[in-house]
Coordinates of C-alpha atoms and ligand atoms in Angstrom, one line a residue:
X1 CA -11.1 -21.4 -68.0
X2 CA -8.8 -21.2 -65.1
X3 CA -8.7 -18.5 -63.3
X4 CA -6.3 -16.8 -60.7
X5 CA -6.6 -17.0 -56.9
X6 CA -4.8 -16.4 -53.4
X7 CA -2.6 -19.5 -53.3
X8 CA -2.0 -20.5 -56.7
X9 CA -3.8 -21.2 -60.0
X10 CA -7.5 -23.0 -60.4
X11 CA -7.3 -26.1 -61.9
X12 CA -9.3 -26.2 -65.4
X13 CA -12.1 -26.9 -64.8
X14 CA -13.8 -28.1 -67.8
X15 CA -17.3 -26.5 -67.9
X16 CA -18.7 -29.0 -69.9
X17 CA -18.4 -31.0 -66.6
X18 CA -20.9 -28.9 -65.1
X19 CA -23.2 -29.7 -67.7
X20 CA -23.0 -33.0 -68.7
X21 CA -25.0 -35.6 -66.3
X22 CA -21.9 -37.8 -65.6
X23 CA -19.7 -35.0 -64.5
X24 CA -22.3 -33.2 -62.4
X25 CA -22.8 -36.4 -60.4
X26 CA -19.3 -36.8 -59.6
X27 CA -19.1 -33.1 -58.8
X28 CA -21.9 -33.2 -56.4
X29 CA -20.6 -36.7 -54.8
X30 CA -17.3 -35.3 -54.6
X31 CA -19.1 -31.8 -53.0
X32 CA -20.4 -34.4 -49.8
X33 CA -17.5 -36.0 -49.6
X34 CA -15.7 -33.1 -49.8
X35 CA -17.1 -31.4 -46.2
X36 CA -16.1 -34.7 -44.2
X37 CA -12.9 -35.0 -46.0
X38 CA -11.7 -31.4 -44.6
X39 CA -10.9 -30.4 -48.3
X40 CA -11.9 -26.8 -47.7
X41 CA -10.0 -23.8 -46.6
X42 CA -10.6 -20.1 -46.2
X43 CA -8.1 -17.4 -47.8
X44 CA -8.3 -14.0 -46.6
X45 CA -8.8 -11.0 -49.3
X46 CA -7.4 -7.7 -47.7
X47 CA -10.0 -4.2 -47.7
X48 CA -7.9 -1.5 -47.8
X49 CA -7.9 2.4 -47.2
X50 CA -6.6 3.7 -50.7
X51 CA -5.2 6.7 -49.5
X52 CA -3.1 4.8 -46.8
X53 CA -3.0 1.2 -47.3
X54 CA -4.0 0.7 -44.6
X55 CA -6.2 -2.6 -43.9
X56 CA -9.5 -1.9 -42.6
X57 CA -11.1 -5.7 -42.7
X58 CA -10.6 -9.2 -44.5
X59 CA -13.2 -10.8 -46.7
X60 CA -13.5 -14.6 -46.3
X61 CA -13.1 -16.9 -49.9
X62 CA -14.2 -20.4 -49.8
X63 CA -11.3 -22.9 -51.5
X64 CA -12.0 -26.3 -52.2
X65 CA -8.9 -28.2 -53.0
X66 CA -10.1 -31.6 -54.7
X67 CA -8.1 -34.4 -54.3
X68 CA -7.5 -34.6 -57.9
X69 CA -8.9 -31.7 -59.7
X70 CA -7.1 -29.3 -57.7
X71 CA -8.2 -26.4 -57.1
X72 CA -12.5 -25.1 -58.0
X73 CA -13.7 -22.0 -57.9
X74 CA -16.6 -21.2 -55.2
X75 CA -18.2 -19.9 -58.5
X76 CA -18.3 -23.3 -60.0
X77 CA -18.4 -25.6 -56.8
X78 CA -21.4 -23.0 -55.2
X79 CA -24.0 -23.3 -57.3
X80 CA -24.2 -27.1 -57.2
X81 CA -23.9 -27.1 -53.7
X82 CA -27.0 -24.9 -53.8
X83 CA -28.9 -27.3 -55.7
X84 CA -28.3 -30.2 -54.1
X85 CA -29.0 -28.5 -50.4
X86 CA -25.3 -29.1 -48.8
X87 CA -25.0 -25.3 -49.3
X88 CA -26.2 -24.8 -45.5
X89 CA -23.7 -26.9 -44.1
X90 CA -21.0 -25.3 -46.0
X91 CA -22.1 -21.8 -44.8
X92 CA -22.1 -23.3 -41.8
X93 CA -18.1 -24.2 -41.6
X94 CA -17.4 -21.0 -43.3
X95 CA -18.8 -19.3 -40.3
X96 CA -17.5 -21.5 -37.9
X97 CA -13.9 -21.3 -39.1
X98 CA -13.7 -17.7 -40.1
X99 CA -14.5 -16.5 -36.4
X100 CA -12.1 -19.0 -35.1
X101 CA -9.3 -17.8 -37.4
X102 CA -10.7 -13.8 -36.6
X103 CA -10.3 -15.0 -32.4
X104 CA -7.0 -16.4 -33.1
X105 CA -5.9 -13.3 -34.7
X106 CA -7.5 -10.9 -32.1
X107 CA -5.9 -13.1 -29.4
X108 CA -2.2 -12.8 -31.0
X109 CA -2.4 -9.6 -32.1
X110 CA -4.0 -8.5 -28.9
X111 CA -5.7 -6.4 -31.7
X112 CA -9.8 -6.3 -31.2
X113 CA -9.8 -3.6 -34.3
X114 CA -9.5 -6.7 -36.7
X115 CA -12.6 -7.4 -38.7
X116 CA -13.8 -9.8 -40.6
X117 CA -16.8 -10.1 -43.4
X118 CA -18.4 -13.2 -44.4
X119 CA -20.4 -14.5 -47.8
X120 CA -23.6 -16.4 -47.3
X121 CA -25.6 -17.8 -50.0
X122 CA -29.5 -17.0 -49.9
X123 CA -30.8 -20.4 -49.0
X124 CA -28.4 -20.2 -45.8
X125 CA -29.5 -17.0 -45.1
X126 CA -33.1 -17.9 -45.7
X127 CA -33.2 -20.8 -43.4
X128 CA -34.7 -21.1 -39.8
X129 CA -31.9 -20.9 -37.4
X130 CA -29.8 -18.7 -38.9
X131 CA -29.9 -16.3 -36.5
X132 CA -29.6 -18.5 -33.9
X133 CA -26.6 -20.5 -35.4
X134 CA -24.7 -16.9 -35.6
X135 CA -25.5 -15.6 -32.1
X136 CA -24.1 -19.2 -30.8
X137 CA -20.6 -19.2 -32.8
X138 CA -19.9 -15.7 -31.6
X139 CA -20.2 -17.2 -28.3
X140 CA -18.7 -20.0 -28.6
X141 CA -15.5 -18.1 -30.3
X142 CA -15.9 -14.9 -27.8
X143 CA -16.3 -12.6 -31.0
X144 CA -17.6 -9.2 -30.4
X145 CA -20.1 -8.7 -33.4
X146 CA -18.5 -5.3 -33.9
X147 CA -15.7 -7.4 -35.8
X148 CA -18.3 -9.4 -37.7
X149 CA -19.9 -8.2 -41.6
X150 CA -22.5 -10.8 -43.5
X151 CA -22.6 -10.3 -47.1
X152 CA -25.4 -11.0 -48.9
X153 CA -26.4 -11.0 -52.7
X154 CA -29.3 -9.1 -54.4
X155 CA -30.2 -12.8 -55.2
X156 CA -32.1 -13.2 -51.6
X157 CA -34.0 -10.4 -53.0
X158 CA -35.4 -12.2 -55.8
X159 CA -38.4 -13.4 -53.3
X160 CA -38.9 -10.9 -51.4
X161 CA -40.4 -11.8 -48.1
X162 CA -41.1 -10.2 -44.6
X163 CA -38.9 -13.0 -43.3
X164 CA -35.6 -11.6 -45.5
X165 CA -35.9 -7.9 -43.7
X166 CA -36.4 -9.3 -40.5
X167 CA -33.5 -11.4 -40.6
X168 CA -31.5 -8.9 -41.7
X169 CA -32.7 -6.7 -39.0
X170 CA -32.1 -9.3 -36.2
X171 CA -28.5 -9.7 -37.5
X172 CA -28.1 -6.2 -37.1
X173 CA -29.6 -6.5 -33.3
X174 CA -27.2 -8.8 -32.6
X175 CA -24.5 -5.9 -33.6
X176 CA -23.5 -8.1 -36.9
X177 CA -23.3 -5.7 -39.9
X178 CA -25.0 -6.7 -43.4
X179 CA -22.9 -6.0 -46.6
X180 CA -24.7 -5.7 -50.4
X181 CA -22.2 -7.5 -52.3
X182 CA -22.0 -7.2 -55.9
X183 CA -24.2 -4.1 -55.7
X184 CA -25.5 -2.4 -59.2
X185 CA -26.0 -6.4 -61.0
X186 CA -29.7 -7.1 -59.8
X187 CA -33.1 -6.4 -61.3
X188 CA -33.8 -3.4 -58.7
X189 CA -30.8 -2.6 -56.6
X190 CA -31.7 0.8 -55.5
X191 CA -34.9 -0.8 -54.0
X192 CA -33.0 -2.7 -52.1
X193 CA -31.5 -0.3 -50.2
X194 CA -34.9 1.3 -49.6
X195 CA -36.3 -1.5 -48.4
X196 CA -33.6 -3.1 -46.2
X197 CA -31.3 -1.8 -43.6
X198 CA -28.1 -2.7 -45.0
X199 CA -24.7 -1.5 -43.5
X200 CA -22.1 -1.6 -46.2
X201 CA -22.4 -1.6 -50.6
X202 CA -19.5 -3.2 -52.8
X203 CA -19.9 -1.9 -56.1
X204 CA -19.5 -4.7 -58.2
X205 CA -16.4 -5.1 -60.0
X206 CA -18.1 -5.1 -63.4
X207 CA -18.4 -1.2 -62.7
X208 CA -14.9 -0.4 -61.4
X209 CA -13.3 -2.6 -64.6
X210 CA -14.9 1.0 -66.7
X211 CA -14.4 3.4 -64.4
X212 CA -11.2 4.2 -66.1
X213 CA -12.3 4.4 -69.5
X214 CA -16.1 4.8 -69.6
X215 CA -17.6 8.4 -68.4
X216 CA -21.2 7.0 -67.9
X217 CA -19.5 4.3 -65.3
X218 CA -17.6 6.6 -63.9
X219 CA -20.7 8.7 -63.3
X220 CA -22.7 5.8 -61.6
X221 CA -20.3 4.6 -59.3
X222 CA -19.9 8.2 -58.2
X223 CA -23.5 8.6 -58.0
X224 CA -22.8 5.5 -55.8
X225 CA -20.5 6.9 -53.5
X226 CA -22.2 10.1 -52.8
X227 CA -25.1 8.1 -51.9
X228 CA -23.5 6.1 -49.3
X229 CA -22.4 9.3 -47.5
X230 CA -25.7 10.3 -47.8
X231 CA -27.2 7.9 -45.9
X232 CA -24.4 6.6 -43.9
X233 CA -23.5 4.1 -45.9
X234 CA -19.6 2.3 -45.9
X235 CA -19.0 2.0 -49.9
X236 CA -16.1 -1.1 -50.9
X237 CA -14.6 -0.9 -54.9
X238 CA -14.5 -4.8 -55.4
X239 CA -12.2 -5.9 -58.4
X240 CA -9.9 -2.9 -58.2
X241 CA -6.7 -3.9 -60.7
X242 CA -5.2 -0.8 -61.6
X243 CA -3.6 2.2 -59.9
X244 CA -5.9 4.3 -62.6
X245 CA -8.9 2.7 -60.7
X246 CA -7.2 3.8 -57.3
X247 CA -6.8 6.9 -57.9
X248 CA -10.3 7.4 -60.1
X249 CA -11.9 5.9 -56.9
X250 CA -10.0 8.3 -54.8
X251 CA -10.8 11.5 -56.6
X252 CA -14.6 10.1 -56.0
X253 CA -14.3 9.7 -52.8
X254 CA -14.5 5.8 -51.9
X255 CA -12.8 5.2 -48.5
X256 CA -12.4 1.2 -49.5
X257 CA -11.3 -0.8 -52.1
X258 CA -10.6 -4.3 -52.1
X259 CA -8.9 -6.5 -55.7
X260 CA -5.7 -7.6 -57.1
X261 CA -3.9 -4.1 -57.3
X262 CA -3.6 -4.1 -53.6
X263 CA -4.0 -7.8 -52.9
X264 CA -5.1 -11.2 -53.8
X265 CA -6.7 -13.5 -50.8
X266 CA -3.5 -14.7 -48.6
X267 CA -3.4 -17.5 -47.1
X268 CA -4.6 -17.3 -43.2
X269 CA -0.8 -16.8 -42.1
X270 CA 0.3 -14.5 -45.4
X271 CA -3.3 -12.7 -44.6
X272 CA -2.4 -12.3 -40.5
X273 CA 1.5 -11.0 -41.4
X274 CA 0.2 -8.8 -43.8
X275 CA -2.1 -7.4 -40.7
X276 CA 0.8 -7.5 -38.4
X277 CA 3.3 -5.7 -40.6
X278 CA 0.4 -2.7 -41.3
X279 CA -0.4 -2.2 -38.2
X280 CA 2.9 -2.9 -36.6
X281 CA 3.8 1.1 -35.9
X282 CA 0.6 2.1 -34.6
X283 CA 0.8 -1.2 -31.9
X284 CA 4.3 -0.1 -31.3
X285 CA 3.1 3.4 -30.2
X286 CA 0.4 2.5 -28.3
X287 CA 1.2 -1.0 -27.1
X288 CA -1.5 -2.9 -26.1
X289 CA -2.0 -6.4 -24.1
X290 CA 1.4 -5.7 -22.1
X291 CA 3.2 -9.4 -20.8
X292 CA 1.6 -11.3 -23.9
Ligands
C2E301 P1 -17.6 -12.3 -54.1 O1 -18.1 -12.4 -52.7 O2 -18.1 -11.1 -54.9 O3 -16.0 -12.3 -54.0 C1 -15.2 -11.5 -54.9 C2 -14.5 -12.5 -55.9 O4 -13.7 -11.7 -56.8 C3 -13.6 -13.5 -55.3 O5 -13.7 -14.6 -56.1 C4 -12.3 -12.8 -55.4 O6 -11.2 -13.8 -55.4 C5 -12.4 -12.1 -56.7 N1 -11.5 -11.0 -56.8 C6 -11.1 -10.1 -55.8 N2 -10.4 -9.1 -56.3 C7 -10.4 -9.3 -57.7 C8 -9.8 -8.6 -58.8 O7 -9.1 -7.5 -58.6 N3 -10.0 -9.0 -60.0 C9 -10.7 -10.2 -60.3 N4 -10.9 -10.6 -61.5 N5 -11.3 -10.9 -59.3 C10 -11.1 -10.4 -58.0 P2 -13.8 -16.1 -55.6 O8 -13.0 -16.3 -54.3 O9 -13.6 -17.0 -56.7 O10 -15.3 -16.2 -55.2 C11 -16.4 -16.1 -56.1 C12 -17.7 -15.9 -55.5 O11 -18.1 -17.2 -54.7 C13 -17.8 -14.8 -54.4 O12 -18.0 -13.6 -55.0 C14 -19.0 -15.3 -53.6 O13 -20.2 -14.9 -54.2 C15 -18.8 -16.8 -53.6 N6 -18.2 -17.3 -52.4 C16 -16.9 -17.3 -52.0 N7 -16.7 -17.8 -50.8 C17 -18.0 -18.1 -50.3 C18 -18.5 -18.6 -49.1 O14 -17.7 -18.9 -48.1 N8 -19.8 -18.8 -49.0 C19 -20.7 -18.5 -50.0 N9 -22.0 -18.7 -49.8 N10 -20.2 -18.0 -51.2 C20 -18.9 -17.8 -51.3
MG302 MG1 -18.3 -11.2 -51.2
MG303 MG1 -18.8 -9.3 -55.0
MG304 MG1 -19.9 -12.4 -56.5

């Protein structure tokens, strides 16, 4: 099924490659090839302030473009990449591109207020190094961490280990903030949240997709966002497609929604005009890096 993204269309791709034998081994040779070959990009999926439109971050998507497929979905092209350990690396360019791209934009914009968050996949997140790998392409990029959010699934939860928390926590040391993304889908997800020091929740979007129509989802995600300012968390709607939604998550109380309503992910230079052109009148008031 094909399936819409910042950009342009996904190619179809045919599921039954995933599972036939044939097609998965062209899919994973492709995958290697793939990282030396420079097919992968990052597109840029806006955060936004409902009330004001305002853009309060960017969330980095992974975009293969296959030479002859087109266009896969990270939610095809991920898993494999999992399995056949290359997942690392990828995370690895993600990283290293996204805080280039956040530097390049801070530097042109003059603008240190633009932030970035980041998805990592557990086996990434789980490895040795991690830390270490982060701390050195802030460096290397001059990135404050301030600007920086991780995102992690409930799926590094699935083995819980004293390892996980104290990664998280040494992320959080560094000044790096750790987002729950797809919150509400695991086996325990409050638990989580007990157990971990996470920064930021995005309710997943198969809650906000009912929040319209459904009183008991409506209830939960509410439940949600009263928790959050409970305990200090930021809460993010993911998957928001409707002004109903908006103005549902509004009434609530969420402070930051992120889906299609407000925008797909832009291109790096559609995502860095889009910054621009927000925060245009507030730079023009208080202009900032004079002579650049
Ligand atoms: P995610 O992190 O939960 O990202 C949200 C997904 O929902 C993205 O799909 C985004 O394009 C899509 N989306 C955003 N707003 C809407 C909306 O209003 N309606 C609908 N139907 N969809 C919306 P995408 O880009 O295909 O990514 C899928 C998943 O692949 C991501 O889910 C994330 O788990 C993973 N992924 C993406 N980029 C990376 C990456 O760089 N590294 C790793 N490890 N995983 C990634
Ligand atoms: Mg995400
Ligand atoms: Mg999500
Ligand atoms: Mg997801």
């Amino acid at each position: 099924e094909a399936k819409r993204a910042g950009g342009g269309d996904y190619a179809i791709f045919d599921a039954s490659m995933r599972e036939d034998a044939v097609g998965r081994l062209m899919l994973q040779t492709d995958l290697r090839q793939a990282v030396e070959r420079d097919e992968f990009h990052l597109a840029y999926q806006p955060i936004v302030n409902p009330a004001t439109g305002a853009i309060r971050s960017f969330e980095a998507l992974l975009r293969w473009n296959h030479p002859t497929r087109g266009a896969i979905s990270p939610a095809d092209f991920i898993p494999v990449a999992e399995e056949i350990g290359l997942i690392r690396q990828i995370d690895r360019w993600v990283m290293r591109e996204a805080c280039a791209q956040l530097s390049g934009w801070q530097r042109r914009f003059a603008n240190p207020d633009l932030k970035l968050s980041i998805n990592t996949s557990s086996a990434a997140f789980a490895e040795c190094g991690f830390v270490a790998t982060l701390a050195e392409v802030l460096r290397e990029f001059a990135i404050r961490p301030q600007s920086l959010e991780l995102e992690i699934t409930e799926g590094i939860f699935l083995h819980p280990s004293p390892e996980i928390a104290e990664t998280i926590a040494a992320i959080r040391r560094l000044g790096v903030r750790v987002a729950l993304d797809d919150f509400g889908t695991g086996y325990s997800s409050l638990s989580y949240i007990n157990r971990y020091p996470i920064d930021t929740i995005k309710i997943d979007k198969s809650f906000i997709d009912g929040i319209g129509t459904n009183r008991q989802t409506r209830a939960i995600v509410e439940l949600i966002v009263r928790l959050g300012d409970t305990l200090d968390l930021n809460i993010i709607a993911e998957g928001v497609e409707t002004q109903e939604q908006t103005d549902m998550l509004m009434h609530i109380g969420c402070r930051a929604i992120q889906g299609y309503h407000f925008a797909e992910p832009l291109s790096a230079r559609d995502a860095g005009e889009r910054w621009h052109a927000t925060t245009a009148s507030e730079v023009n008031r208080f202009p900032r890096g004079e002579g650049r």
